[in-house]
PDB file of C-alpha atoms in Angstrom:
ATOM      1  CA  MET I 292       5.641  20.608  -7.455  1.00 39.00           C
ATOM      2  CA  VAL I 293       2.366  19.247  -8.089  1.00 44.00           C
ATOM      3  CA  ALA I 294       2.135  16.708 -11.496  1.00 46.00           C
ATOM      4  CA  VAL I 295      -0.738  17.455 -13.852  1.00 54.00           C
ATOM      5  CA  PHE I 296      -3.820  15.369 -13.153  1.00 65.00           C
ATOM      6  CA  SER I 297      -5.214  13.116 -14.730  1.00 89.00           C
ATOM      7  CA  PRO I 298      -8.663  11.260 -13.979  1.00 92.00           C
ATOM      8  CA  LEU I 299      -7.680   7.799 -16.017  1.00 94.00           C
ATOM      9  CA  LEU I 300      -4.352   7.298 -14.500  1.00 96.00           C
ATOM     10  CA  THR I 301      -6.553   7.606 -11.498  1.00 96.00           C
ATOM     11  CA  LEU I 302      -9.244   5.728 -12.643  1.00 96.00           C
ATOM     12  CA  VAL I 303      -6.780   2.998 -13.534  1.00 97.00           C
ATOM     13  CA  LEU I 304      -5.024   2.921 -10.371  1.00 98.00           C
ATOM     14  CA  LEU I 305      -8.131   3.444  -7.579  1.00 98.00           C
ATOM     15  CA  GLY I 306      -9.966   0.522  -9.692  1.00 98.00           C
ATOM     16  CA  ALA I 307      -6.615  -1.821  -9.655  1.00 98.00           C
ATOM     17  CA  LEU I 308      -6.125  -0.635  -5.970  1.00 98.00           C
ATOM     18  CA  ILE I 309     -10.409  -1.500  -4.873  1.00 98.00           C
ATOM     19  CA  THR I 310      -9.802  -4.470  -7.211  1.00 98.00           C
ATOM     20  CA  LEU I 311      -6.513  -5.977  -4.390  1.00 98.00           C
ATOM     21  CA  SER I 312      -7.982  -4.765  -1.702  1.00 98.00           C
ATOM     22  CA  VAL I 313     -11.000  -6.811  -2.104  1.00 98.00           C
ATOM     23  CA  ILE I 314      -9.356  -9.959  -3.197  1.00 98.00           C
ATOM     24  CA  ASP I 315      -6.748  -9.696  -0.208  1.00 98.00           C
ATOM     25  CA  ALA I 316      -9.553  -8.667   2.483  1.00 98.00           C
ATOM     26  CA  ARG I 317     -11.685 -12.415   0.580  1.00 98.00           C
ATOM     27  CA  ARG I 318      -8.133 -14.682   0.287  1.00 98.00           C
ATOM     28  CA  PHE I 319      -5.340 -12.269   1.943  1.00 97.00           C
ATOM     29  CA  ILE I 320      -3.083 -12.814  -1.286  1.00 98.00           C
ATOM     30  CA  LEU I 321      -2.233 -10.249  -3.640  1.00 98.00           C
ATOM     31  CA  PRO I 322      -2.240 -11.434  -7.476  1.00 98.00           C
ATOM     32  CA  ALA I 323       0.899 -11.153  -8.846  1.00 98.00           C
ATOM     33  CA  ARG I 324      -1.656 -10.462 -13.142  1.00 98.00           C
ATOM     34  CA  ILE I 325      -2.734  -7.722 -11.121  1.00 98.00           C
ATOM     35  CA  THR I 326       0.967  -5.965  -9.074  1.00 98.00           C
ATOM     36  CA  LEU I 327       3.220  -6.827 -10.959  1.00 98.00           C
ATOM     37  CA  PRO I 328       1.864  -4.171 -13.844  1.00 98.00           C
ATOM     38  CA  LEU I 329       0.539  -1.192 -11.568  1.00 98.00           C
ATOM     39  CA  ILE I 330       4.609  -1.603 -10.622  1.00 98.00           C
ATOM     40  CA  ALA I 331       5.512  -0.461 -14.397  1.00 98.00           C
ATOM     41  CA  GLY I 332       2.206   1.649 -14.865  1.00 98.00           C
ATOM     42  CA  GLY I 333       3.870   3.281 -12.045  1.00 98.00           C
ATOM     43  CA  VAL I 334       6.737   4.365 -13.889  1.00 98.00           C
ATOM     44  CA  VAL I 335       4.961   4.851 -16.801  1.00 96.00           C
ATOM     45  CA  ALA I 336       2.032   6.934 -15.527  1.00 96.00           C
ATOM     46  CA  ALA I 337       4.870   9.248 -13.642  1.00 96.00           C
ATOM     47  CA  ALA I 338       6.550   9.762 -17.180  1.00 95.00           C
ATOM     48  CA  VAL I 339       3.640  10.678 -18.643  1.00 93.00           C
ATOM     49  CA  LEU I 340       2.891  13.226 -16.063  1.00 93.00           C
ATOM     50  CA  GLY I 341       6.156  15.286 -16.179  1.00 91.00           C
ATOM     51  CA  GLY I 342       6.979  13.094 -12.704  1.00 91.00           C
ATOM     52  CA  THR I 343      11.176  12.224 -11.411  1.00 95.00           C
ATOM     53  CA  VAL I 344      10.980   8.617 -13.217  1.00 97.00           C
ATOM     54  CA  TRP I 345      14.409   7.548 -11.240  1.00 97.00           C
ATOM     55  CA  LEU I 346      12.425   8.667  -7.752  1.00 97.00           C
ATOM     56  CA  HIS I 347       9.028   6.905  -8.909  1.00 97.00           C
ATOM     57  CA  ALA I 348      10.993   4.151  -9.935  1.00 98.00           C
ATOM     58  CA  LEU I 349      13.224   4.301  -7.118  1.00 98.00           C
ATOM     59  CA  GLY I 350      10.534   4.042  -5.155  1.00 98.00           C
ATOM     60  CA  GLY I 351       9.050   0.978  -6.380  1.00 98.00           C
ATOM     61  CA  ILE I 352      12.628  -0.391  -5.225  1.00 98.00           C
ATOM     62  CA  VAL I 353      12.714   0.514  -1.600  1.00 98.00           C
ATOM     63  CA  GLY I 354       9.258   0.606  -0.856  1.00 98.00           C
ATOM     64  CA  TYR I 355      10.231  -3.065  -2.643  1.00 98.00           C
ATOM     65  CA  SER I 356      12.807  -3.430   0.059  1.00 98.00           C
ATOM     66  CA  ALA I 357      11.485  -2.531   2.924  1.00 98.00           C
ATOM     67  CA  LEU I 358       8.943  -4.488   2.938  1.00 97.00           C
ATOM     68  CA  VAL I 359      10.923  -7.738   2.111  1.00 98.00           C
ATOM     69  CA  LEU I 360      13.059  -6.606   5.123  1.00 97.00           C
ATOM     70  CA  ILE I 361      10.426  -6.606   7.720  1.00 96.00           C
ATOM     71  CA  GLU I 362       8.116  -9.133   6.199  1.00 96.00           C
ATOM     72  CA  LYS I 363      11.924 -11.375   6.977  1.00 97.00           C
ATOM     73  CA  SER I 364      12.462  -9.238  10.969  1.00 96.00           C
ATOM     74  CA  TYR I 365       9.192 -10.654  11.562  1.00 94.00           C
ATOM     75  CA  GLU I 366       9.462 -14.059  10.825  1.00 95.00           C
ATOM     76  CA  ARG I 367      12.566 -14.515  12.384  1.00 96.00           C
ATOM     77  CA  ALA I 368      11.782 -12.155  15.272  1.00 95.00           C
ATOM     78  CA  ARG I 369       8.583 -15.044  15.429  1.00 93.00           C
ATOM     79  CA  GLY I 370       9.037 -17.793  14.015  1.00 93.00           C
ATOM     80  CA  ARG I 371       6.457 -17.336  11.492  1.00 92.00           C
ATOM     81  CA  PRO I 372       5.285 -15.298   8.254  1.00 89.00           C
ATOM     82  CA  GLY I 373       3.775 -11.881   9.303  1.00 90.00           C
ATOM     83  CA  LEU I 374       2.925 -10.370   5.825  1.00 92.00           C
ATOM     84  CA  GLY I 375       3.432 -11.946   2.527  1.00 93.00           C
ATOM     85  CA  ARG I 376       5.075 -11.282  -1.032  1.00 97.00           C
ATOM     86  CA  GLY I 377       2.396  -9.175  -2.210  1.00 98.00           C
ATOM     87  CA  ASP I 378       2.244  -6.610   0.285  1.00 98.00           C
ATOM     88  CA  ALA I 379       5.654  -5.645  -0.818  1.00 98.00           C
ATOM     89  CA  LYS I 380       4.687  -5.656  -4.419  1.00 98.00           C
ATOM     90  CA  LEU I 381       1.692  -3.935  -3.766  1.00 98.00           C
ATOM     91  CA  PHE I 382       4.556  -1.329  -1.613  1.00 98.00           C
ATOM     92  CA  ALA I 383       6.338  -1.556  -4.591  1.00 98.00           C
ATOM     93  CA  ALA I 384       3.588  -0.001  -7.289  1.00 98.00           C
ATOM     94  CA  GLY I 385       2.975   2.972  -4.493  1.00 98.00           C
ATOM     95  CA  GLY I 386       6.602   3.717  -4.464  1.00 98.00           C
ATOM     96  CA  THR I 387       6.183   3.414  -8.583  1.00 98.00           C
ATOM     97  CA  TRP I 388       3.158   5.970  -8.670  1.00 98.00           C
ATOM     98  CA  CYS I 389       4.085   8.129  -5.535  1.00 97.00           C
ATOM     99  CA  GLY I 390       7.515   8.140  -6.000  1.00 97.00           C
ATOM    100  CA  ALA I 391      10.293   7.427  -2.998  1.00 97.00           C
ATOM    101  CA  LEU I 392      10.114  10.793  -0.709  1.00 96.00           C
ATOM    102  CA  ALA I 393       5.597   9.144  -0.741  1.00 97.00           C
ATOM    103  CA  LEU I 394       6.616   5.820   0.819  1.00 98.00           C
ATOM    104  CA  PRO I 395       6.697   6.859   4.268  1.00 97.00           C
ATOM    105  CA  ALA I 396       3.266   8.916   4.427  1.00 97.00           C
ATOM    106  CA  ILE I 397       1.811   4.998   2.706  1.00 98.00           C
ATOM    107  CA  LEU I 398       3.573   3.848   5.257  1.00 98.00           C
ATOM    108  CA  LEU I 399       2.006   5.742   8.060  1.00 98.00           C
ATOM    109  CA  PHE I 400      -1.500   6.241   6.300  1.00 98.00           C
ATOM    110  CA  SER I 401      -1.845   2.613   6.403  1.00 98.00           C
ATOM    111  CA  SER I 402      -0.496   1.559   9.565  1.00 98.00           C
ATOM    112  CA  LEU I 403      -2.810   4.174  11.008  1.00 98.00           C
ATOM    113  CA  ALA I 404      -6.377   2.601   9.249  1.00 98.00           C
ATOM    114  CA  ALA I 405      -4.992  -1.186  10.016  1.00 98.00           C
ATOM    115  CA  LEU I 406      -5.347   0.185  13.808  1.00 97.00           C
ATOM    116  CA  VAL I 407      -8.040   1.868  13.708  1.00 98.00           C
ATOM    117  CA  PHE I 408      -9.220  -1.125  12.389  1.00 98.00           C
ATOM    118  CA  ALA I 409      -8.365  -3.045  14.390  1.00 96.00           C
ATOM    119  CA  LEU I 410      -9.166  -1.557  17.471  1.00 96.00           C
ATOM    120  CA  THR I 411     -12.986  -1.288  16.247  1.00 97.00           C
ATOM    121  CA  LEU I 412     -12.585  -4.931  15.653  1.00 96.00           C
ATOM    122  CA  LYS I 413     -11.539  -5.495  19.616  1.00 95.00           C
ATOM    123  CA  TYR I 414     -13.966  -2.569  21.410  1.00 95.00           C
ATOM    124  CA  VAL I 415     -16.632  -2.114  18.929  1.00 96.00           C
ATOM    125  CA  PHE I 416     -17.570  -5.153  17.792  1.00 95.00           C
ATOM    126  CA  ARG I 417     -16.307  -7.430  20.423  1.00 95.00           C
ATOM    127  CA  LYS I 418     -13.964  -9.474  18.203  1.00 94.00           C
ATOM    128  CA  ASP I 419     -10.907 -11.539  19.759  1.00 93.00           C
ATOM    129  CA  VAL I 420      -8.132  -9.504  18.696  1.00 91.00           C
ATOM    130  CA  THR I 421      -4.704 -10.793  18.862  1.00 88.00           C
ATOM    131  CA  GLY I 422      -1.320 -10.668  18.073  1.00 83.00           C
ATOM    132  CA  ASP I 423      -2.351 -13.715  16.267  1.00 85.00           C
ATOM    133  CA  SER I 424      -4.709 -11.885  14.559  1.00 90.00           C
ATOM    134  CA  MET I 425      -5.107 -12.098  10.438  1.00 92.00           C
ATOM    135  CA  ILE I 426      -6.085  -8.821   8.919  1.00 95.00           C
ATOM    136  CA  ALA I 427      -4.939  -8.354   5.376  1.00 97.00           C
ATOM    137  CA  PHE I 428      -2.709  -5.436   5.195  1.00 97.00           C
ATOM    138  CA  GLY I 429      -3.523  -5.161   1.334  1.00 98.00           C
ATOM    139  CA  PRO I 430      -6.432  -3.710   1.772  1.00 98.00           C
ATOM    140  CA  PHE I 431      -4.867  -0.259   4.314  1.00 98.00           C
ATOM    141  CA  LEU I 432      -1.371  -0.237   2.042  1.00 98.00           C
ATOM    142  CA  ALA I 433      -4.266   0.593  -1.144  1.00 98.00           C
ATOM    143  CA  PHE I 434      -5.490   2.369   1.002  1.00 98.00           C
ATOM    144  CA  GLY I 435      -2.554   4.624   2.083  1.00 98.00           C
ATOM    145  CA  ILE I 436      -1.769   4.785  -2.228  1.00 98.00           C
ATOM    146  CA  GLY I 437      -5.249   5.827  -3.449  1.00 98.00           C
ATOM    147  CA  LEU I 438      -4.941   8.947  -0.216  1.00 98.00           C
ATOM    148  CA  VAL I 439      -1.483  10.202  -1.016  1.00 98.00           C
ATOM    149  CA  TRP I 440      -1.838   9.890  -5.113  1.00 97.00           C
ATOM    150  CA  VAL I 441      -5.159  11.627  -4.353  1.00 95.00           C
ATOM    151  CA  LEU I 442      -3.760  14.426  -1.869  1.00 96.00           C
ATOM    152  CA  GLN I 443      -0.440  14.849  -4.607  1.00 94.00           C
ATOM    153  CA  GLN I 444      -3.090  14.979  -7.565  1.00 92.00           C
ATOM    154  CA  THR I 445      -4.718  17.906  -6.129  1.00 90.00           C
ATOM    155  CA  GLY I 446      -1.624  19.620  -4.483  1.00 88.00           C
ATOM    156  CA  LEU I 447      -2.862  18.773  -0.950  1.00 86.00           C
ATOM    157  CA  SER I 448       0.497  17.271  -0.267  1.00 81.00           C
ATOM    158  CA  GLY I 449       2.064  19.363   1.124  1.00 67.00           C
ATOM    159  CA  PRO I 450       5.851  21.288  -0.271  1.00 56.00           C
ATOM    160  CA  ALA I 451       7.688  17.841  -0.567  1.00 58.00           C
ATOM    161  CA  GLY I 452       5.141  16.398  -2.307  1.00 67.00           C
ATOM    162  CA  PHE I 453       5.289  13.416  -0.059  1.00 74.00           C
TER     163      PHE I 453
END
């Protein structure tokens, strides 16, 4: 079932995602003072739009846990951090806004966008991009969250409502 479209909620979400993207691209940080209210706001948005609130709350828990697991696994394997905890909080926000079932789509779109960005830097702009290069993931997560939210709100996300 497609939720009732809310332009105001969309503006709030997209405004926060753009703000977080700019901050992360410049400073490699996703401030908790923005990500934490965004997590709570997703649950509120689900309630306002008549969504399954528990599924959105679960999305926050699963989203946060999944990226913390990836963060810790990467750090253990490589001996250095690869993701920040802000990325986990932002993914949790994506889970609360879009629902638990949307998390794979958010991560897929985010990862594909980051890959295209890295390949463009390397092969179009001839930048030295290696496994040690630092690229902020927050803007790509924000893109994935925004894309999935808009697809959901316009009814283009398919029967599962991903």
